[in-house]
GROMACS .gro file of C-alpha atoms in nm:
model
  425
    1UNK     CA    1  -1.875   1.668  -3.844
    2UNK     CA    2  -1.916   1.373  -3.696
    3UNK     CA    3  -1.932   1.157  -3.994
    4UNK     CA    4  -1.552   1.296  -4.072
    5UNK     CA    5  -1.428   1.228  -3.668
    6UNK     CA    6  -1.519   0.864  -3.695
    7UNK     CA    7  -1.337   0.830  -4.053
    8UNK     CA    8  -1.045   0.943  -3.896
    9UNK     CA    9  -1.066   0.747  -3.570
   10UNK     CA   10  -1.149   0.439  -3.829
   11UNK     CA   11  -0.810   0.574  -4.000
   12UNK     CA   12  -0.604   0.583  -3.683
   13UNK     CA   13  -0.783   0.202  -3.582
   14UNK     CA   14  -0.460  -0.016  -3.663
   15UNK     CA   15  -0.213   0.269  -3.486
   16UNK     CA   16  -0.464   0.232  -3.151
   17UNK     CA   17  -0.429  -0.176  -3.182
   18UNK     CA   18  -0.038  -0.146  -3.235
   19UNK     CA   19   0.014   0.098  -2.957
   20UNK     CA   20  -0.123  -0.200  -2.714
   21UNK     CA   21   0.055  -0.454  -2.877
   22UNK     CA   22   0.323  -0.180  -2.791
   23UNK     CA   23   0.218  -0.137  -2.404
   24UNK     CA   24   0.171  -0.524  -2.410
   25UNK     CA   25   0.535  -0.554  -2.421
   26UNK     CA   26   0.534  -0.426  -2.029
   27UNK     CA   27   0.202  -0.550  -1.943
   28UNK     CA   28   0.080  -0.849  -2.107
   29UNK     CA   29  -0.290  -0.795  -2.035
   30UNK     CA   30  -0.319  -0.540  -2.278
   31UNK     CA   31  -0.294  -0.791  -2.538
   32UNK     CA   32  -0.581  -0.983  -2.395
   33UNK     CA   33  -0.864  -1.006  -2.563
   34UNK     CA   34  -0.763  -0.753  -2.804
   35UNK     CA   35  -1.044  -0.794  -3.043
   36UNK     CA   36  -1.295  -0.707  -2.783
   37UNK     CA   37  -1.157  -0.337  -2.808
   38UNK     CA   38  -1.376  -0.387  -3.132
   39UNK     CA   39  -1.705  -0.522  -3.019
   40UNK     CA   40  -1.601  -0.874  -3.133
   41UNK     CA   41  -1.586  -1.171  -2.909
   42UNK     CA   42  -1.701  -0.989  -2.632
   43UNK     CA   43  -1.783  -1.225  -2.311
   44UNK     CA   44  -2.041  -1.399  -2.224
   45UNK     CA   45  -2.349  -1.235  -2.112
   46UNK     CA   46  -2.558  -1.321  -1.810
   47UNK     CA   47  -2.917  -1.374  -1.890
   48UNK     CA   48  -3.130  -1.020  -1.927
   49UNK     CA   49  -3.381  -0.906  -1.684
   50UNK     CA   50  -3.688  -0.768  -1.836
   51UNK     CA   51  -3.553  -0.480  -1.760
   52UNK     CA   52  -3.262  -0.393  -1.929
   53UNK     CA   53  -2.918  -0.382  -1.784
   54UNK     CA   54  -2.720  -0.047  -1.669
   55UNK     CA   55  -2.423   0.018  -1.817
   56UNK     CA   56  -2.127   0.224  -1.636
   57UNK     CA   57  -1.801   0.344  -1.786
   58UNK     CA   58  -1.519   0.339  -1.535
   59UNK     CA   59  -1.184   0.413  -1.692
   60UNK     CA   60  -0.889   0.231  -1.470
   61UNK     CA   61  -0.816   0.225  -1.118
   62UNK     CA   62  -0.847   0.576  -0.994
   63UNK     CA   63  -1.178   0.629  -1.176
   64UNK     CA   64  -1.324   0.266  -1.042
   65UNK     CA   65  -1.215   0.281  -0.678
   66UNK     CA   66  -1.393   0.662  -0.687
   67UNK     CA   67  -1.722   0.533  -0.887
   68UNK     CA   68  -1.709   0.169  -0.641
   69UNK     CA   69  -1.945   0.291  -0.375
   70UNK     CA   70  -2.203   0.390  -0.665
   71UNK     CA   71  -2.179   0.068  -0.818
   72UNK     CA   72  -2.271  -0.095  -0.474
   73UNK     CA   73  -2.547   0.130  -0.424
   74UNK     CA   74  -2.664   0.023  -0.796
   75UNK     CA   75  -2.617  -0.326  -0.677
   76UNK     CA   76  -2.833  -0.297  -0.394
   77UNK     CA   77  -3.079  -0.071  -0.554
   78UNK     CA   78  -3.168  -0.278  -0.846
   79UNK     CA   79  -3.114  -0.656  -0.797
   80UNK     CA   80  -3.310  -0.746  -1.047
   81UNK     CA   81  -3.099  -0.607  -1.345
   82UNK     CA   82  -2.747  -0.666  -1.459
   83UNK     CA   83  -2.446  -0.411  -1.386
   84UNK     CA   84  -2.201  -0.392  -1.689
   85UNK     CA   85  -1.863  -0.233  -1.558
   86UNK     CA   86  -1.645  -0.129  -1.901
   87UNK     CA   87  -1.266  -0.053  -1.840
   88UNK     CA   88  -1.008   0.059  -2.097
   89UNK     CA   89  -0.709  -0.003  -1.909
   90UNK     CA   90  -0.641  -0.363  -1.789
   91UNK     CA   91  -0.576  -0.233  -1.414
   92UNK     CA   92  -0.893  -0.080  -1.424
   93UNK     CA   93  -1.054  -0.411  -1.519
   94UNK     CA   94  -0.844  -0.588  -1.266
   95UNK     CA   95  -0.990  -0.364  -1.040
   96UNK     CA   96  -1.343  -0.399  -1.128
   97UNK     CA   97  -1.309  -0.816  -1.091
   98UNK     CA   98  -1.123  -0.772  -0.720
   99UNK     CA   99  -1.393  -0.523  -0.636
  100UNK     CA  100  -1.703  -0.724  -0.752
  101UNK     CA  101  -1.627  -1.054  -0.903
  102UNK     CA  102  -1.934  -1.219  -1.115
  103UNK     CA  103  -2.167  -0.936  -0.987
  104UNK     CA  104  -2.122  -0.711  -1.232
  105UNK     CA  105  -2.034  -0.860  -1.605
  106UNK     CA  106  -1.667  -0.653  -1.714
  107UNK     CA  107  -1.557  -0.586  -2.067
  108UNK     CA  108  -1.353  -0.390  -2.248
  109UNK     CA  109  -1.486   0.001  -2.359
  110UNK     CA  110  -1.502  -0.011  -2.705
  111UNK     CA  111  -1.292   0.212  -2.975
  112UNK     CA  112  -1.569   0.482  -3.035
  113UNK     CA  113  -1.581   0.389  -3.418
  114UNK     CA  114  -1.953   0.349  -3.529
  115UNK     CA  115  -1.949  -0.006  -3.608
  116UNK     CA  116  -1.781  -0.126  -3.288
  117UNK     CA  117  -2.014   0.141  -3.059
  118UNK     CA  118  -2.295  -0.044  -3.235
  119UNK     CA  119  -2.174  -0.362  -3.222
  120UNK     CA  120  -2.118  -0.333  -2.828
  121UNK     CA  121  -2.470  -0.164  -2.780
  122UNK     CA  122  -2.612  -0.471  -2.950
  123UNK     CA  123  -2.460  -0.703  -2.780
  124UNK     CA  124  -2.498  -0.570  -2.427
  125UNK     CA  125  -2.803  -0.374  -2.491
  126UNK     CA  126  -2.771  -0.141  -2.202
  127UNK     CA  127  -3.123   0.011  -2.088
  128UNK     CA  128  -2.870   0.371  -1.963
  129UNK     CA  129  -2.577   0.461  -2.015
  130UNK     CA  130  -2.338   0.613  -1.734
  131UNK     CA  131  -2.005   0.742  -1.807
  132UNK     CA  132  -1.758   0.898  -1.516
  133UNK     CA  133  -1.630   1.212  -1.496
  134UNK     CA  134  -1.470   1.346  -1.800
  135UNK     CA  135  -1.526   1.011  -2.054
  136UNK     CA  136  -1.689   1.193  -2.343
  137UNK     CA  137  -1.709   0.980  -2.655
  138UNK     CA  138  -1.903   1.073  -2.943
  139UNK     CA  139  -2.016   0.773  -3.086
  140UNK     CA  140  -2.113   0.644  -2.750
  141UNK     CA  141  -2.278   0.926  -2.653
  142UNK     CA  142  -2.503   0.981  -3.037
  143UNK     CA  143  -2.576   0.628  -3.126
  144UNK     CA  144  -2.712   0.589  -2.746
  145UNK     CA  145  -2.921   0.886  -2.788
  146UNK     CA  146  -3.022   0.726  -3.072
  147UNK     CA  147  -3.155   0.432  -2.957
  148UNK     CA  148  -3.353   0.674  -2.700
  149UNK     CA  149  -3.117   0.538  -2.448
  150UNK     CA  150  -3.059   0.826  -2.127
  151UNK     CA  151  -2.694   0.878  -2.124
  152UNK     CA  152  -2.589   1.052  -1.770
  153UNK     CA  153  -2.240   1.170  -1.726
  154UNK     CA  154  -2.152   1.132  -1.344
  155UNK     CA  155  -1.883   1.289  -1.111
  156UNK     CA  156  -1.841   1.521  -1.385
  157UNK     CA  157  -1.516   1.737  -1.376
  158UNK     CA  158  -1.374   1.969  -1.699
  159UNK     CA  159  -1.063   2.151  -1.615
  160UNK     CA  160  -1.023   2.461  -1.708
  161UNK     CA  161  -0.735   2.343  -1.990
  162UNK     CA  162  -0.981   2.046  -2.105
  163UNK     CA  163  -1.224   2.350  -2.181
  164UNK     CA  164  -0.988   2.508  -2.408
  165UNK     CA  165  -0.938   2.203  -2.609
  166UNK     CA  166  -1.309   2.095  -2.622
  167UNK     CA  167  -1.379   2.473  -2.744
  168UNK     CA  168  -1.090   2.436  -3.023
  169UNK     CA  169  -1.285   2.107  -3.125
  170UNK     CA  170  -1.636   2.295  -3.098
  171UNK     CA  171  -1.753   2.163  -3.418
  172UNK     CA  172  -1.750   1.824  -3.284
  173UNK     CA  173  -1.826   1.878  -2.899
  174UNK     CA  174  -2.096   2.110  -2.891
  175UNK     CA  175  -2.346   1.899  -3.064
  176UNK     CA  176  -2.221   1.586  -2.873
  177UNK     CA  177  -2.243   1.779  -2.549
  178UNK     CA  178  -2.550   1.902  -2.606
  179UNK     CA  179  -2.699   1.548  -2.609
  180UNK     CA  180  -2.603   1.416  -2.278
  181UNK     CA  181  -2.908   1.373  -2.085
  182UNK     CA  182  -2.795   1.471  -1.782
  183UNK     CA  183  -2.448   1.614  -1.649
  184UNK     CA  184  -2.414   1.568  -1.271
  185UNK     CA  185  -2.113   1.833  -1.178
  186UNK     CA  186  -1.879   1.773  -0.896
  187UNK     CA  187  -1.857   2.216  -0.865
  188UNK     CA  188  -1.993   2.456  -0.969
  189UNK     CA  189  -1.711   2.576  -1.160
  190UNK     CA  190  -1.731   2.258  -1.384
  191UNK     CA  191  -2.136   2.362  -1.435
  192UNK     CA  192  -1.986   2.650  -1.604
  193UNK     CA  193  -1.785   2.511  -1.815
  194UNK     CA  194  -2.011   2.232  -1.898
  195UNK     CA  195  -2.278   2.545  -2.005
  196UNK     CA  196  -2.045   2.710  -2.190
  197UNK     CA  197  -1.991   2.388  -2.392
  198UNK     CA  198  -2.364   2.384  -2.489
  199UNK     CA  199  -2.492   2.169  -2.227
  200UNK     CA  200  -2.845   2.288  -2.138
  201UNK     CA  201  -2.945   2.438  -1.800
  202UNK     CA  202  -3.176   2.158  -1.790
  203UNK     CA  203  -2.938   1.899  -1.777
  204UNK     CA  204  -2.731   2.035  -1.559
  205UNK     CA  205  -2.667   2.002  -1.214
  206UNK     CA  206  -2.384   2.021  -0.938
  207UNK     CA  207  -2.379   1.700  -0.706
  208UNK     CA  208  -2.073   1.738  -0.598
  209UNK     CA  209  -1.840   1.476  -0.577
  210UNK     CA  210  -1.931   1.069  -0.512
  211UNK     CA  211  -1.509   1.082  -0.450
  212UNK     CA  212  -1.596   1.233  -0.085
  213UNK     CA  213  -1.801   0.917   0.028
  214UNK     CA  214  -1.540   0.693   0.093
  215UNK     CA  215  -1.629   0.462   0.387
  216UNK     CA  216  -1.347   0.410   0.621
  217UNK     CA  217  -1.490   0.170   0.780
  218UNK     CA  218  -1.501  -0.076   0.441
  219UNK     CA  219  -1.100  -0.025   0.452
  220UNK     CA  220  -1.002  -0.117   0.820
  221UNK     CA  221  -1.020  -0.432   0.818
  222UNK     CA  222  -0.790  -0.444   0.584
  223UNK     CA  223  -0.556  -0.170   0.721
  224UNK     CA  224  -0.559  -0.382   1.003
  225UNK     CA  225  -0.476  -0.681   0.884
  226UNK     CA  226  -0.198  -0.509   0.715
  227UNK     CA  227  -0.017  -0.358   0.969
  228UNK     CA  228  -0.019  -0.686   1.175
  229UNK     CA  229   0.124  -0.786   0.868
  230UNK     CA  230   0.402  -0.589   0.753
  231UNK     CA  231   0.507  -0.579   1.174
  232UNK     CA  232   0.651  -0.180   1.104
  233UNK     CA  233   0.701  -0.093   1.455
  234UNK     CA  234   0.631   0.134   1.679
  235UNK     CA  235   0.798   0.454   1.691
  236UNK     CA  236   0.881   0.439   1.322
  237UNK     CA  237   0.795   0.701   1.092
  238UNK     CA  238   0.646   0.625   0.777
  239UNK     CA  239   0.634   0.832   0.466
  240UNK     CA  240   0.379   0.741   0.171
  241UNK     CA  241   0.437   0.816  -0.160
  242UNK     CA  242   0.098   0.776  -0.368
  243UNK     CA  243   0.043   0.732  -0.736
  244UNK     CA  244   0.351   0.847  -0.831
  245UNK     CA  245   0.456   0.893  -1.231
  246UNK     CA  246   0.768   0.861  -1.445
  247UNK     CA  247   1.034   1.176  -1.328
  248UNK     CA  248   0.858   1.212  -1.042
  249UNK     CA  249   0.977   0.910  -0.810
  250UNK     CA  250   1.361   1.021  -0.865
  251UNK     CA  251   1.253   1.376  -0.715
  252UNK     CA  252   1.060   1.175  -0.392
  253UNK     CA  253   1.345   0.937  -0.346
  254UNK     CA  254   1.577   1.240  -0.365
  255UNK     CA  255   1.325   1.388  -0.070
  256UNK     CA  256   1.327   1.088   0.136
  257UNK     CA  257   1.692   1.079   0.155
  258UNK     CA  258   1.707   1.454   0.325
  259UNK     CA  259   1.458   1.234   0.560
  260UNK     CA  260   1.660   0.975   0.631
  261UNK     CA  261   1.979   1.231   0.774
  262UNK     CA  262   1.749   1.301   1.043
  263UNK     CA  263   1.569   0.972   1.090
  264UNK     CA  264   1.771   0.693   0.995
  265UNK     CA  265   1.510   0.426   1.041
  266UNK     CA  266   1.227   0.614   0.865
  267UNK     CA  267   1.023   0.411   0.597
  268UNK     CA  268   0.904   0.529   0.251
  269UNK     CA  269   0.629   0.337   0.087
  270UNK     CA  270   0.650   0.403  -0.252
  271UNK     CA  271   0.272   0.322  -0.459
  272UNK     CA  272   0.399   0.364  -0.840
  273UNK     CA  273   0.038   0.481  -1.053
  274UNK     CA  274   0.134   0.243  -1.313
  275UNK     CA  275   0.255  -0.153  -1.212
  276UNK     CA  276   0.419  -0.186  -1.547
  277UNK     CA  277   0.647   0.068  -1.383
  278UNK     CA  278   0.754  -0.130  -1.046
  279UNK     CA  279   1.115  -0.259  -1.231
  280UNK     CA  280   1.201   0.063  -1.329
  281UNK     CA  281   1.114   0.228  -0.996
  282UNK     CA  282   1.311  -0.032  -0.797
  283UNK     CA  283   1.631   0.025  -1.025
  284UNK     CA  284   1.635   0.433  -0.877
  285UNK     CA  285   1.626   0.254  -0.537
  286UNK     CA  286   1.876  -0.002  -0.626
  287UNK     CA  287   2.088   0.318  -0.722
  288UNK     CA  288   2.108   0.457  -0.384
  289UNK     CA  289   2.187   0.077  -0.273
  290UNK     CA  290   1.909   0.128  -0.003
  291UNK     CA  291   1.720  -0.212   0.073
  292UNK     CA  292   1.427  -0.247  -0.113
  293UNK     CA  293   1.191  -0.454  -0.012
  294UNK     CA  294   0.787  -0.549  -0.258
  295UNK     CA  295   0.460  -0.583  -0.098
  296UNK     CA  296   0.428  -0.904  -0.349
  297UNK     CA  297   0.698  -1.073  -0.119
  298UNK     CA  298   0.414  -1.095   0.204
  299UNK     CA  299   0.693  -1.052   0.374
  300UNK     CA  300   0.706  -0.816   0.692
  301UNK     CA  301   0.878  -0.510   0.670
  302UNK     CA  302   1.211  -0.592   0.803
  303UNK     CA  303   1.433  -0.305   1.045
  304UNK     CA  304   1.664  -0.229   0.736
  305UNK     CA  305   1.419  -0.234   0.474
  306UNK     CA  306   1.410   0.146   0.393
  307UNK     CA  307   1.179   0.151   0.062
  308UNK     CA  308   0.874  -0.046   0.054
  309UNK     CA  309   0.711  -0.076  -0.320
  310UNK     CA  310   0.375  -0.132  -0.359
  311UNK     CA  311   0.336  -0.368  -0.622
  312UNK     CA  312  -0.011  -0.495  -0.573
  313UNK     CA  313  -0.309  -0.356  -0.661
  314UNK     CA  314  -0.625  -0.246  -0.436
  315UNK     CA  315  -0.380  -0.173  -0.139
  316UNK     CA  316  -0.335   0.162  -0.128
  317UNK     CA  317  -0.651   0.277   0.042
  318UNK     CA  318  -0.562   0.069   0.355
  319UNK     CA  319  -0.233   0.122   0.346
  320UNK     CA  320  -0.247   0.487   0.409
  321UNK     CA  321  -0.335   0.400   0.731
  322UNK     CA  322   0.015   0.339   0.821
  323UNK     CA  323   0.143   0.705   0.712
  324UNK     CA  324   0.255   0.989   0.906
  325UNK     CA  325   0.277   1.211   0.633
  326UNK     CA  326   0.165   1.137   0.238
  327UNK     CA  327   0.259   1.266  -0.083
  328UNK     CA  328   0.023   1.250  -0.315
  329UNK     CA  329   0.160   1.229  -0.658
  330UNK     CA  330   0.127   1.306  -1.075
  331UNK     CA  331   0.232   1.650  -0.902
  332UNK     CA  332   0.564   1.724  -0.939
  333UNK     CA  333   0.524   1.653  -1.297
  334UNK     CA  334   0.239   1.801  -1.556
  335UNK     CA  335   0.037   1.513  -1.459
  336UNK     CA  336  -0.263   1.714  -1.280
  337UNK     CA  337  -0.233   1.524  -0.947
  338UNK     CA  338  -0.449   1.294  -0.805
  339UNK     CA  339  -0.738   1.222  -0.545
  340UNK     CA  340  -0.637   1.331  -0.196
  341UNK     CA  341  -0.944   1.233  -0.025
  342UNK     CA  342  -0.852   0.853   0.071
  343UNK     CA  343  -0.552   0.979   0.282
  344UNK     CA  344  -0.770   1.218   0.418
  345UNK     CA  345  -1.054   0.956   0.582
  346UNK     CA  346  -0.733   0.839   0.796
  347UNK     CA  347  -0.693   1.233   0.901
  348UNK     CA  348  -0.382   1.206   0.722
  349UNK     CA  349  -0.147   1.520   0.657
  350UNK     CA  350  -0.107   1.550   0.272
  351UNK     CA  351   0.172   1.694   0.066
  352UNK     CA  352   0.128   1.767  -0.333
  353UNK     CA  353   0.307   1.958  -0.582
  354UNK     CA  354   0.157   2.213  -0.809
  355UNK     CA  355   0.079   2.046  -1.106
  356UNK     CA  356  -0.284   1.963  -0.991
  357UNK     CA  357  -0.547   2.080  -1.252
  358UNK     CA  358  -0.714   1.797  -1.244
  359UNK     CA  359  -0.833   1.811  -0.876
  360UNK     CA  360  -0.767   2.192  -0.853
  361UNK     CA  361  -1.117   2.270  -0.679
  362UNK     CA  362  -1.017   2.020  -0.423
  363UNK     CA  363  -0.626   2.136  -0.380
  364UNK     CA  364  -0.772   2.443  -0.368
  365UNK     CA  365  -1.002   2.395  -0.065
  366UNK     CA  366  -0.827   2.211   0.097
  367UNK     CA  367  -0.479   2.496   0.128
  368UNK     CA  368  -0.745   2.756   0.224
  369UNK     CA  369  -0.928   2.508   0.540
  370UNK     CA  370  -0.509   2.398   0.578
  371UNK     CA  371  -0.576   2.024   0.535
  372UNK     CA  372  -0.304   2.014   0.259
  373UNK     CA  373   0.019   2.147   0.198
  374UNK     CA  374   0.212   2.229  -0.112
  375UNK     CA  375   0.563   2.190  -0.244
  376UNK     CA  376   0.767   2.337  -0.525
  377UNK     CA  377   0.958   2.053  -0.593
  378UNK     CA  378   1.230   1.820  -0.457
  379UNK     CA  379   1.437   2.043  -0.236
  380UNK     CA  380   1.082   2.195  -0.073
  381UNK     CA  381   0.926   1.849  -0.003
  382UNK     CA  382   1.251   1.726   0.142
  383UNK     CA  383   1.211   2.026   0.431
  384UNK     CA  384   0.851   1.944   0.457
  385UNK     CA  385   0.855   1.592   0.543
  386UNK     CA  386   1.135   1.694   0.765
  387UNK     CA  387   0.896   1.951   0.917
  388UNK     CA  388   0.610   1.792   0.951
  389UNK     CA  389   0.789   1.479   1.101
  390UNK     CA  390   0.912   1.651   1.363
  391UNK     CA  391   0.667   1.785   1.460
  392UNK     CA  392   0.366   1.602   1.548
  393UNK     CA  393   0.120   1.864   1.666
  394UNK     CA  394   0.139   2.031   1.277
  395UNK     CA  395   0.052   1.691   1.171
  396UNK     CA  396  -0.261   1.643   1.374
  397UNK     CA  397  -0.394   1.985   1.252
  398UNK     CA  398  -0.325   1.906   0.918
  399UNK     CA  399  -0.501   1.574   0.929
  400UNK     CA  400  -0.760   1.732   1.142
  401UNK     CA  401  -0.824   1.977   0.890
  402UNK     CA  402  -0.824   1.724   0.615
  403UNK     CA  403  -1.095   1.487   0.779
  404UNK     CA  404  -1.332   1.806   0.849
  405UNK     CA  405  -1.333   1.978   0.506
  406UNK     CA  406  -1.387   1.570   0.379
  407UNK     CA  407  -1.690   1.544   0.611
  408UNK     CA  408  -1.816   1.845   0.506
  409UNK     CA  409  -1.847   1.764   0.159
  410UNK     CA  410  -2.011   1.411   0.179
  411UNK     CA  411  -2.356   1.353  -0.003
  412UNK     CA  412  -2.287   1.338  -0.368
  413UNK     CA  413  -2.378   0.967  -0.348
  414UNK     CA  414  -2.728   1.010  -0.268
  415UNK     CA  415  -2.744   1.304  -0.489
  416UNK     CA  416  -2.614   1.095  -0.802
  417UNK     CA  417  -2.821   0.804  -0.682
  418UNK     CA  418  -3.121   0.986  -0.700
  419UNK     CA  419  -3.068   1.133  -1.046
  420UNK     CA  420  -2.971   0.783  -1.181
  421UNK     CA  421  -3.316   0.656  -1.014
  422UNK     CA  422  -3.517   0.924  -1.224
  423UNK     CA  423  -3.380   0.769  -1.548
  424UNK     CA  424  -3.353   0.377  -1.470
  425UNK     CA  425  -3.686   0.330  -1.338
   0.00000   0.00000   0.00000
């Protein structure tokens, strides 16, 4: 089965390369080094220790800011061997250099055709292999195992409609599954699935989640630095809208302005998921003729600017430090949400909409303990903010609530650490 998966991903080869030529046409960087989505003319390698270098698959931004404190705990851990970070999307490997510059060697995660898998394992010739949360590539995974390489899957999450599909594709996932060497779980629920899938008892395991271990303290100097920056003011209230995806900022701007009735000089700080999307974001604004004003300007916030976009990247974190009340987004639209936790560390109140299968044990949780709220749509978050605005008390138990159900949940790191140690020692 297999054998007939990679003839059709060799098939579908030239439609993957077109589609970014396609994205390129938005964001140049996804024509960069375009071969090296093959295995060929991959960078330069640092010199090998004796032994062996760890590799770690990080997706883009969300799933490199979440696996960054692991990847300084490998860093600290193990001087003496390299750290290969992989990304697929170029934010992602923008990311990776702002995080950790020439400390870790980056590249490109190759198309999981045979010959480019083994083309990249020769090349890099990774000692383990560590892939985050729900990256499950066949070829990766068998021609590792192969090679009698350990191939861990970390921070490892399966939604509940990503087990339907893998269980419609059953003749190719349960054998793959079944040769992971180790599946750390963020919940128990995604043990489950994970079992159901044909991953052993053995190789199971529930860490939790390394997502929980943010460090504030690694983000205030920069959240101070910002807000002596952008000079907000005192007294002004300050909405965040985080991540947000295509259809969803019209409904948030459409929010805000029930906001503004009320509080005139309120600011919304809009964080876009996608940069390619900033132009198209700022044209809604531009339709309301509100004053728009970009992060990329360095400017501070003036009194009239009423929508601040956040254009640049590795921001947001900090920034949140600045809300009264966030909105997380890819929520309001089948998206499946996003990560929460980094508005909680500032005890922030946090809005989302219902789409959020993709962090549902977290929504979850965190409705029950009341450190979230959630919203219906466009009308419902418009009284919400209101709400919650006015009145500050609900927003301190919110936060409050947040931060404690966060705190609570902290350790994965050391768990994840210590099953990584078993294998790269």
């Amino acid at each position: 089965m297999l054998f007939f998966y990679s003839q059709l991903l060799r098939l579908l080869v030239p439609l993957m390369l077109l589609r970014l030529l396609w994205r390129s046409r938005v964001n140049p960087a996804y024509r960069a080094r375009l071969w090296q989505r093959l295995a060929w003319g991959l960078p330069p390698s640092q010199a090998l220790s004796e032994q062996g270098r760890i590799w770690l698959h990080a997706v883009s931004v969300g799933e490199t800011l979440a696996m960054a404190p692991l990847i300084e705990q490998l860093l600290q851990r193990y001087p003496a061997r390299r750290l290969l970070v992989t990304s697929t999307t170029p934010t992602g490997a923008e990311q990776v250099a702002r995080l950790f510059g020439d400390r870790v060697d980056g590249s490109w995660m190759p198309i999981d055709t045979p010959g480019a898998v083994d083309r990249f394992l020769n090349y890099w010739q990774p000692a383990v292999v560590l892939l985050a949360e729900t990256e499950i590539w066949p070829n990766v995974i068998v021609r590792s195992r192969a090679r009698d390489l350990p191939v861990l899957l970390l921070n490892a999450r399966l939604s509940r409609r990503s087990a339907r599909g893998y269980r419609r594709l059953a003749w190719l996932s349960l054998p793959v599954l079944g040769q992971l060497t180790a599946v750390a779980c963020q919940h128990i629920t995604d043990a489950r699935r994970f079992r159901a899938l044909g991953v052993s008892d053995s190789a199971l395991s529930v860490a939790g989640s390394i997502k929980f271990d943010i460090d504030r303290a690694a983000f205030e100097p920069r959240a101070k630095s910002l807000s002596a920056m952008l000079a907000i003011g005192t007294g002004r209230k300050v909405v965040i809208a985080a991540s947000t995806h295509a259809g969803e900022d019209k409904q948030v701007l459409g929010a805000f302005a029930r906001l503004l009735t009320q509080y005139p000089d309120a600011l919304l700080i809009l964080a876009p998921r996608h940069p390619e999307r900033i132009a198209a974001v700022q044209s809604l604004v531009d339709a309301r003729q509100w004053h728009c004003q970009k992060r990329s300007t360095g400017k501070a916030v003036s009194a009239t600017t009423q929508v601040l976009l956040l254009d640049t990247l590795g921001e947001l974190g900090a920034m949140l430090s600045l809300a009264d009340v966030v909105f997380v987004g890819g929520s309001l639209v089948p998206h499946g949400g996003h990560n929460p936790l980094e508005a909680l560390v500032w005890a922030k109140p946090v809005i989302t909409g219902p789409a959020v299968f993709n962090f549902a044990a977290i929504y979850r949780d965190l409705l029950r303990c009341g450190g979230a709220e959630m919203v219906a749509d466009e009308q419902a978050l418009g009284l919400r903010l209101l709400a919650l605005i006015a009145d500050e008390s609900a927003r301190h138990f919110t936060g409050g609530a947040g931060l404690r159900y966060l705190d609570a949940k902290r350790g994965a790191l050391d768990n994840q650490c210590a099953l990584i140690a078993r294998y790269v020692s």
